[in-house]
Structure formats: C-alpha cells, structure tokens
XYZ file of N, CA, C and O in Angstrom:
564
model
N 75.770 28.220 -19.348
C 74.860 27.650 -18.430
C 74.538 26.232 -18.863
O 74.205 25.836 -19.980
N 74.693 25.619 -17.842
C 74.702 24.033 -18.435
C 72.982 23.635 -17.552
O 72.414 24.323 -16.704
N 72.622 22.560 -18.041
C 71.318 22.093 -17.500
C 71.604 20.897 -17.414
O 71.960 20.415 -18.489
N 71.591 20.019 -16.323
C 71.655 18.554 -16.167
C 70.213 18.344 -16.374
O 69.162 18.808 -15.931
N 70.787 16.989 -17.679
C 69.521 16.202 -18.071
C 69.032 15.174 -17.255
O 68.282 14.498 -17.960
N 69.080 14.758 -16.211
C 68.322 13.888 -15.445
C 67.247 12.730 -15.785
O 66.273 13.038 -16.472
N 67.370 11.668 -15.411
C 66.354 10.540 -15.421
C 65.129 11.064 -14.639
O 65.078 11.105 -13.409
N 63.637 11.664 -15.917
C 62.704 11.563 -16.073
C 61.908 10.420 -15.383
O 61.675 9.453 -16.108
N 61.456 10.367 -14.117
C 60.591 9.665 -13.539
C 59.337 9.357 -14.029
O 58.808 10.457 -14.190
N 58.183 8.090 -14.517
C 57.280 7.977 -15.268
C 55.783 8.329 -14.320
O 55.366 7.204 -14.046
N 55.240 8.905 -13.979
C 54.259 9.393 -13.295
C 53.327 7.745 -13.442
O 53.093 7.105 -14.467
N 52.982 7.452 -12.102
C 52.656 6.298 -11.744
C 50.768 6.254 -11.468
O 50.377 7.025 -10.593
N 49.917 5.579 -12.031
C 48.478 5.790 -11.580
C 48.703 4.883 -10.316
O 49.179 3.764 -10.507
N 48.326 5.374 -8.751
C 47.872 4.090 -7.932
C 46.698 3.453 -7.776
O 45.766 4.170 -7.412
N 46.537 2.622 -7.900
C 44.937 1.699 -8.003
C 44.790 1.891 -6.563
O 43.639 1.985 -6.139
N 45.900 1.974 -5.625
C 44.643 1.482 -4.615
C 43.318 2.572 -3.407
O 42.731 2.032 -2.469
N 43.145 4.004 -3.755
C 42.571 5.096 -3.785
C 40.999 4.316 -4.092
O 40.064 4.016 -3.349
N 41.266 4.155 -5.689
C 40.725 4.163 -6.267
C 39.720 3.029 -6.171
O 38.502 3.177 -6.073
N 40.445 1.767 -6.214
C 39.979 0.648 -5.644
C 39.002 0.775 -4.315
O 37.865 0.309 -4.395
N 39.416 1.362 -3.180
C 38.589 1.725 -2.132
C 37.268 2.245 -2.468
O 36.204 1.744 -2.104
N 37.406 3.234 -3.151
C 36.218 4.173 -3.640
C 35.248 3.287 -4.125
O 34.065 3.416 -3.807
N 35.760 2.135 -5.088
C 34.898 1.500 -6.059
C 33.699 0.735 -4.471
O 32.508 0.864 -4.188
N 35.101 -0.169 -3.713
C 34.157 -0.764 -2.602
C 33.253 0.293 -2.262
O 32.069 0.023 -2.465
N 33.513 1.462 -1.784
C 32.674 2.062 -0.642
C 31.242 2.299 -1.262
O 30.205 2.118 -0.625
N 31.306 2.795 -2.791
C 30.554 2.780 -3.609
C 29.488 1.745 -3.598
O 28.294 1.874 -3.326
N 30.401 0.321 -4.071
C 29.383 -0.907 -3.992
C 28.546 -1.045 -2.699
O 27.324 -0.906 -2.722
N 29.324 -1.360 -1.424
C 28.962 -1.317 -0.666
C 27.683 0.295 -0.337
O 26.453 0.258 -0.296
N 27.983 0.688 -0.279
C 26.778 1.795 -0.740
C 25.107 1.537 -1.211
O 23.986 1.485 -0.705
N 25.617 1.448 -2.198
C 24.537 0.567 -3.116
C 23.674 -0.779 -2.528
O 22.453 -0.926 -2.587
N 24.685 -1.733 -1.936
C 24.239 -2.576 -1.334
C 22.935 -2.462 -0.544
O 21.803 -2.928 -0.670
N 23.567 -1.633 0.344
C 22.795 -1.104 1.643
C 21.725 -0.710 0.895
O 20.869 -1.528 0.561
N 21.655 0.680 0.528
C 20.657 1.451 -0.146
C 19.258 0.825 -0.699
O 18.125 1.217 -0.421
N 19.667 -0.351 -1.634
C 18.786 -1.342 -2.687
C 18.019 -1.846 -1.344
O 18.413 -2.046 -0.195
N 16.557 -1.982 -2.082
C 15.344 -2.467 -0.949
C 15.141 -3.746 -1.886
O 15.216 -3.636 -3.110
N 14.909 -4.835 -1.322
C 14.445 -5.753 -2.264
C 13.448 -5.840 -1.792
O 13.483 -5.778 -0.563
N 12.187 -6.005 -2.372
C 10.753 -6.360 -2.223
C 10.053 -7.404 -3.132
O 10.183 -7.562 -4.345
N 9.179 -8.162 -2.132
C 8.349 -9.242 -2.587
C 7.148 -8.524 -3.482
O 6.698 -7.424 -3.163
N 6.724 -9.192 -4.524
C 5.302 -9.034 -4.573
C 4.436 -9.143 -3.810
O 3.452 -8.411 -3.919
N 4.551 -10.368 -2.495
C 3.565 -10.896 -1.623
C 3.690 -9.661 -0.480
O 2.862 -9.519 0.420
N 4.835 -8.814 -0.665
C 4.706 -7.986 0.720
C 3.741 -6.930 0.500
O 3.228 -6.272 1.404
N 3.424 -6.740 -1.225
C 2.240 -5.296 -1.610
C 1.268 -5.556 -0.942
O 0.922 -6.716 -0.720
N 0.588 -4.420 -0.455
C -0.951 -4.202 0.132
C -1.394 -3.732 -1.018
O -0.726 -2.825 -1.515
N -2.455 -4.140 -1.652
C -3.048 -3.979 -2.553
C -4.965 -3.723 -1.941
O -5.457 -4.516 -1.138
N -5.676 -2.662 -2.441
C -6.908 -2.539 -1.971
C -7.650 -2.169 -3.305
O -7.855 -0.989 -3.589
N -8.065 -3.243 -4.148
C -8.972 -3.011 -5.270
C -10.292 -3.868 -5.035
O -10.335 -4.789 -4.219
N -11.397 -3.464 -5.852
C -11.225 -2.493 -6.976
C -11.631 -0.811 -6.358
O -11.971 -0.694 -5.181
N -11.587 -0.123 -6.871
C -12.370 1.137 -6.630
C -11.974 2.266 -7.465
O -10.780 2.562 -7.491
N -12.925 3.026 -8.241
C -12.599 3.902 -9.237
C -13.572 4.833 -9.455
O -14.713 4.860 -8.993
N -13.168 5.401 -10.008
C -14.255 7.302 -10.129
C -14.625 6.756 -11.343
O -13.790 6.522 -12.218
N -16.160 6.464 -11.511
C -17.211 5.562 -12.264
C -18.330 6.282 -11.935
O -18.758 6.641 -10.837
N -18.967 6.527 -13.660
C -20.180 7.306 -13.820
C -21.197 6.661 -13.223
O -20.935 5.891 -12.299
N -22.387 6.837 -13.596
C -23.675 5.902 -13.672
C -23.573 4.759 -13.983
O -22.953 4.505 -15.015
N -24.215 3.562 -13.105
C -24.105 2.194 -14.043
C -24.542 2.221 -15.227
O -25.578 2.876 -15.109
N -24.424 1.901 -16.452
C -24.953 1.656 -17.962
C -26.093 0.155 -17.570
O -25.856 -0.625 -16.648
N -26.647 0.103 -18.002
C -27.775 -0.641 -18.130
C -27.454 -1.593 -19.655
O -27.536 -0.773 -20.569
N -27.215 -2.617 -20.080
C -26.429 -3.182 -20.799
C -27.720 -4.130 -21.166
O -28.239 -4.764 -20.247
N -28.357 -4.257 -22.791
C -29.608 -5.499 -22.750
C -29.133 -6.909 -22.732
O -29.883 -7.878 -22.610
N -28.135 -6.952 -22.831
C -27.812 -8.406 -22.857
C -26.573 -8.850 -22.348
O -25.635 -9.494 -22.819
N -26.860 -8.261 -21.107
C -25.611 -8.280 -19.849
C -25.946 -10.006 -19.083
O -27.002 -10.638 -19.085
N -24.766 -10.332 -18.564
C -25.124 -11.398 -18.283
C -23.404 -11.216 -16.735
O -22.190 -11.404 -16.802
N -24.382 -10.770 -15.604
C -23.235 -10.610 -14.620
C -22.678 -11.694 -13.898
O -23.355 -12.641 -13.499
N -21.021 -11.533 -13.659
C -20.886 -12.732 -12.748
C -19.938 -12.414 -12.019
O -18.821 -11.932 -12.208
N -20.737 -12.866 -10.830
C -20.237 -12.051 -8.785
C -19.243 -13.383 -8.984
O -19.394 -14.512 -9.450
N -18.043 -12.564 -8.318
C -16.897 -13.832 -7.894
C -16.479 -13.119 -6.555
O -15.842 -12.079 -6.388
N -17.058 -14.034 -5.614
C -16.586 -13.924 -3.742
C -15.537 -14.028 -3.766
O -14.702 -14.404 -4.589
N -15.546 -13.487 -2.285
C -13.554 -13.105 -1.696
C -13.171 -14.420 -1.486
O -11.992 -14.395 -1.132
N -13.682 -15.814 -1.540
C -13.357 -17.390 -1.481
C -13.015 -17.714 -2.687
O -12.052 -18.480 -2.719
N -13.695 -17.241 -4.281
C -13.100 -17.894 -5.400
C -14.913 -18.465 -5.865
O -15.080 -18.901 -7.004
N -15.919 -18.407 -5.052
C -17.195 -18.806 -5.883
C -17.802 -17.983 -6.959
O -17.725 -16.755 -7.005
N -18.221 -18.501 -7.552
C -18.649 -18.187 -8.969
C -19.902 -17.992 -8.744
O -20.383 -18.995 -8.216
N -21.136 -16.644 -8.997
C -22.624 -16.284 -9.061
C -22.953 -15.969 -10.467
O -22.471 -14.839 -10.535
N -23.539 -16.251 -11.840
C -24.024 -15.906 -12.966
C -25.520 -15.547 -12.532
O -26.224 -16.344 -11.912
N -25.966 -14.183 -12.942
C -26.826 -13.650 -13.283
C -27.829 -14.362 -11.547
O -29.008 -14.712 -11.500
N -27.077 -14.356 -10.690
C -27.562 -14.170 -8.725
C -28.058 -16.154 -9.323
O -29.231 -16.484 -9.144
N -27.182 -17.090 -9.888
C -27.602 -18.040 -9.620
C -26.387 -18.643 -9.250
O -25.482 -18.107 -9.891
N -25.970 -19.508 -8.509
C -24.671 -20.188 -7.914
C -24.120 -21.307 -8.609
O -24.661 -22.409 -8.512
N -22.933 -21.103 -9.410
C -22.281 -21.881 -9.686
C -21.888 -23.055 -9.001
O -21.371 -22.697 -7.944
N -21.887 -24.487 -9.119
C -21.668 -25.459 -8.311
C -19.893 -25.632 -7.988
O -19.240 -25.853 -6.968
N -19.586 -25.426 -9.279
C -17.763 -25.980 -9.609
C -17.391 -24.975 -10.207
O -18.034 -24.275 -10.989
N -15.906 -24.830 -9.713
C -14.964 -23.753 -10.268
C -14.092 -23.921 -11.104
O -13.162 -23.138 -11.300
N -14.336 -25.199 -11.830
C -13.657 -25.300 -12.697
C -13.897 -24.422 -14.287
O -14.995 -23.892 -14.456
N -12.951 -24.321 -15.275
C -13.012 -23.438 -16.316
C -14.732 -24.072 -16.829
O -15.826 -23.561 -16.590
N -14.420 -25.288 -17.558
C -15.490 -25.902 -18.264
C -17.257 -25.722 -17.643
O -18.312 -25.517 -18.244
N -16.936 -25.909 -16.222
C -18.781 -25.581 -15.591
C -18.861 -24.110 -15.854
O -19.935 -23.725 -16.315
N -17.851 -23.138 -15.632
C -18.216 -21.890 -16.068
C -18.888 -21.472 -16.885
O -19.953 -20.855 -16.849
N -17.985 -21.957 -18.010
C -18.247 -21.793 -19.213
C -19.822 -22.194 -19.777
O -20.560 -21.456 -20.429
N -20.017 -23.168 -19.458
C -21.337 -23.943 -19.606
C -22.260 -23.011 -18.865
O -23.314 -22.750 -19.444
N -22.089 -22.565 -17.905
C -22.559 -21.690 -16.928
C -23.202 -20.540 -17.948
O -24.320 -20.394 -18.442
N -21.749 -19.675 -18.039
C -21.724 -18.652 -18.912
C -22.547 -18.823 -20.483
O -23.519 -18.069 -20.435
N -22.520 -19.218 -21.229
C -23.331 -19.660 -22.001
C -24.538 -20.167 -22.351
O -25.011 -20.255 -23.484
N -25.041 -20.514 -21.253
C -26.790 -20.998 -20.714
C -27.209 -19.896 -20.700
O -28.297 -19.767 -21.260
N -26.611 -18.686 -20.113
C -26.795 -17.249 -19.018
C -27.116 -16.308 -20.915
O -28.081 -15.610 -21.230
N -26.256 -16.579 -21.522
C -25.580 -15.652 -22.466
C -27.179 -15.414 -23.630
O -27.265 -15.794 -24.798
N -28.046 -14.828 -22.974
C -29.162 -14.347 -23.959
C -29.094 -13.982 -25.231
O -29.582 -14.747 -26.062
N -28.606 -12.995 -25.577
C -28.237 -12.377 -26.509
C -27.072 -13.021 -27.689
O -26.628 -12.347 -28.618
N -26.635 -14.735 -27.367
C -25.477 -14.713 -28.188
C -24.154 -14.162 -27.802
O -23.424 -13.916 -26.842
N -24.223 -14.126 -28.635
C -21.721 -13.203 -28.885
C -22.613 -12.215 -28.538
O -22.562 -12.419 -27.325
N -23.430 -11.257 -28.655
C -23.343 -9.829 -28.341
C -23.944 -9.715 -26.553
O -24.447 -8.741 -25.992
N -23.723 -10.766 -26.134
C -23.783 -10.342 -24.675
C -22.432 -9.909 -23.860
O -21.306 -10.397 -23.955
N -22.735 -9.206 -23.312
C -21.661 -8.112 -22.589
C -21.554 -8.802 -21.358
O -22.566 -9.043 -20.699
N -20.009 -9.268 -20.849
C -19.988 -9.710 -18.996
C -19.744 -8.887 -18.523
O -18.957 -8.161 -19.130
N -20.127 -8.513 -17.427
C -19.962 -8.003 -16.184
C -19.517 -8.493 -15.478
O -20.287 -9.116 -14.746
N -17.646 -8.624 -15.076
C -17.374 -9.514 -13.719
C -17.270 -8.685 -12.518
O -16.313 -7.977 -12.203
N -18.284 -8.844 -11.933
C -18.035 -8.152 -10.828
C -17.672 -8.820 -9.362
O -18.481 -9.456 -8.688
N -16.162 -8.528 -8.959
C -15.445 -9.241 -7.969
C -15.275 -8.757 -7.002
O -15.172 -7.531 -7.052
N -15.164 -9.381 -5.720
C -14.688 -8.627 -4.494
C -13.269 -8.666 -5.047
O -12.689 -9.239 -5.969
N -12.817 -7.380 -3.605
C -11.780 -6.552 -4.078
C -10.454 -7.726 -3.407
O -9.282 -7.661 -3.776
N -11.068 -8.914 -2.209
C -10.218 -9.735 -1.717
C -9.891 -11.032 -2.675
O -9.003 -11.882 -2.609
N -11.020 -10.822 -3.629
C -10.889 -12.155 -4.142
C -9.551 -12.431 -5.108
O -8.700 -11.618 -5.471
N -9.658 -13.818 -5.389
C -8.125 -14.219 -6.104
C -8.463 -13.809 -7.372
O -9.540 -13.761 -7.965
N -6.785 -13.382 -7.820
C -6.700 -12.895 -9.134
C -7.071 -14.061 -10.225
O -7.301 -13.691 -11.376
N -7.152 -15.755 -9.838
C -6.919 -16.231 -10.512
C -8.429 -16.791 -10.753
O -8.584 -17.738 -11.523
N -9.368 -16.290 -10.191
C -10.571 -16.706 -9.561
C -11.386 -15.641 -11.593
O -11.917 -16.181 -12.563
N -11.105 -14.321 -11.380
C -11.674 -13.510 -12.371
C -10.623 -14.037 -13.331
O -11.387 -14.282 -14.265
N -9.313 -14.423 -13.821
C -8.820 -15.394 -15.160
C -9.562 -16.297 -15.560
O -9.756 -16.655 -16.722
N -10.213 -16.887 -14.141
C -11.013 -18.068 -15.054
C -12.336 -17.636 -15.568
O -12.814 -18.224 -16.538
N -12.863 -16.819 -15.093
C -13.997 -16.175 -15.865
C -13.598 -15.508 -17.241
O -14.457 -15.441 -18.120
N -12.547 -15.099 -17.424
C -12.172 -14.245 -18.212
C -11.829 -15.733 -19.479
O -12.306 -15.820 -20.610
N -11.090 -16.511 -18.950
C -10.841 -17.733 -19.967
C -12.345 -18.186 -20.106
O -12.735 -18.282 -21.270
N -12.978 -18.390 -19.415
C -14.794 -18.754 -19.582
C -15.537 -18.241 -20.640
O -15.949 -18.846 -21.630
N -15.686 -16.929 -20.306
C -16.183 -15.942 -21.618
C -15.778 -16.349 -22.710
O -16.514 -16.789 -23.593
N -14.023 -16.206 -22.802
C -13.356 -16.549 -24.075
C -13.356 -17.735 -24.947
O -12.751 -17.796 -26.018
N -14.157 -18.795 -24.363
C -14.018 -20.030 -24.545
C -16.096 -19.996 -25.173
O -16.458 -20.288 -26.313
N -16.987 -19.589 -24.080
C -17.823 -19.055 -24.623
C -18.634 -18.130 -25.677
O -19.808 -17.817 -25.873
N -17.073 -17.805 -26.380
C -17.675 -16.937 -27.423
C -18.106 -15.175 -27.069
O -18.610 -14.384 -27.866
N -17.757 -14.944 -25.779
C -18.509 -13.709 -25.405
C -17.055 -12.554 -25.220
O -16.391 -12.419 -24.192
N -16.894 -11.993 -26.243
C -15.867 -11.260 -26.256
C -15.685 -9.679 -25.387
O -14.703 -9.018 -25.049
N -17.081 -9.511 -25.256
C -16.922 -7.823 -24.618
C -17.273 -8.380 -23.204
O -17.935 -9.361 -22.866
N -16.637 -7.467 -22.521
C -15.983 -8.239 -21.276
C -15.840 -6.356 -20.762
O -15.368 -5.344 -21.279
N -16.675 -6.758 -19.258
C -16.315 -5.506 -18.544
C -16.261 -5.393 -17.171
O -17.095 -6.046 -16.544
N -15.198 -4.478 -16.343
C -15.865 -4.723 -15.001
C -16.505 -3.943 -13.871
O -16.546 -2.715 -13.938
N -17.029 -4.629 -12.788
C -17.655 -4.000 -11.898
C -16.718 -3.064 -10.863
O -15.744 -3.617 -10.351
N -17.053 -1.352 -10.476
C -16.323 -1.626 -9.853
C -17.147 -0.600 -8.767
O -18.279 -0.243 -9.095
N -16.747 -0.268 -7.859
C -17.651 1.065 -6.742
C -16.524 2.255 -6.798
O -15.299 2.220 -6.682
N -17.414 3.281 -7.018
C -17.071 4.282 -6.464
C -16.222 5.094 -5.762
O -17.019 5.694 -5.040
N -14.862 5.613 -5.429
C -13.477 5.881 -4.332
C -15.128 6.684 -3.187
O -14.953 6.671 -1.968
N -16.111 7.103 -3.566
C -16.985 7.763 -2.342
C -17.262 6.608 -1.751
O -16.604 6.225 -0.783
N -18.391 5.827 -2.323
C -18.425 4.648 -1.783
C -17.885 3.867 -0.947
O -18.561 3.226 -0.142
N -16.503 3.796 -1.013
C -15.605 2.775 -0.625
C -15.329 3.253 0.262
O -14.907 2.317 0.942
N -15.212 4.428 1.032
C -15.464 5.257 2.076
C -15.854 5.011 3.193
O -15.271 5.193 4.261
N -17.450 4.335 2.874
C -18.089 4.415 3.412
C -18.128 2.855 4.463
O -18.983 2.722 5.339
C-alpha cells in the first residue's frame, strides 16, 4: 500500500472577518459613548438630613446670595473682593482663631462666590469653617 505524499497546504489566517468585526465594534462604541458637559448637570444644593442647629459662641455667619453678595453676621458687605472680606471677616471674628464660620449660601449661588469666603477665613486666621445647610423636609416645602 503506497500513500502519496502530497504538498501540505499552510493553513492561512484571513484578516479580513476579522478586521470587520474590529470596525463594527468601534463603531459600536462610538455610538454608545455619551459625552457630557459639566455645564449640562442640574445640580440642586445645598440640602441634607441635619440635626438641630448647634449654637456655636463665637460663630461669626456669612450669607452669600444667589448674585455673589457677601452678608457677615446680617451686616452687608460693600465689595467682593477677597481682601474687603477678609477685613470684613476679621472685624466680625469675636472670639479670635477660635471663631467658627458659618457660610451659609444659597443653593443658586456661584461656587466661586463661597471660595472666596473660604480663601477669606483662611487668610483671616479662622480655620474651623462650617456650613449652612436646610433640611431634604424643608426643602420640600
């Protein structure tokens, strides 16, 4: 019994299956991916499940409106700049370094509006730093 030895053909990978798949894939993905702005978030702060107010002796609060104005202890800041704050904050500050802020902000106001209070304090020496916020019942209402 004889067996012809024959030319062994080399088994071939085809790319182009494969290649397709990769597109349909990408393309896939493409679609799928949401890109989103920061500016497109709805954001509704502040509001939080918060005990009793604490009563603080040497609290020294400061209201910042949904415009960016500055109120220390219900008296009106003239200028929004860091430095009148500060000066602000520090007239206000009874107690020294151990006075406690209270920034309490509307929930529209700019983020950059409570930084500068927050750089104010810091610049003032007043390190404990806390904030205002209402109630999720409250906010309800």
């Amino acid at each position: 019994m004889q067996f012809r030895h024959g030319a062994r053909d080399e088994p071939e990978i085809n790319l182009i299956p494969f290649i397709d798949v990769l597109l349909v894939i990408l393309i896939f993905l493409m679609l799928s991916t949401t890109y989103s702005k920061f500016t497109e978030m709805q954001l509704r702060l502040p509001t939080a499940d918060v005990d009793a107010q604490r009563d603080y002796p040497k609290e020294v609060i400061v209201s910042v409106s949904a415009d960016g104005r500055y109120s220390i202890n219900k008296n009106p800041v003239v200028d929004r700049s860091v430095e009148t704050v500060t000066a602000a904050l520090a007239a206000a500050a009874t107690g020294g370094k151990d006075s406690v802020v209270i920034i309490s902000a509307d929930a529209t106001s700019p983020h950059q509006a409570v930084v500068t209070v927050m750089e104010a304090a810091r610049r003032a020496g007043l390190m404990q730093i806390t904030f205002a916020a209402q109630s999720t019942a409250q906010a309800g209402r």
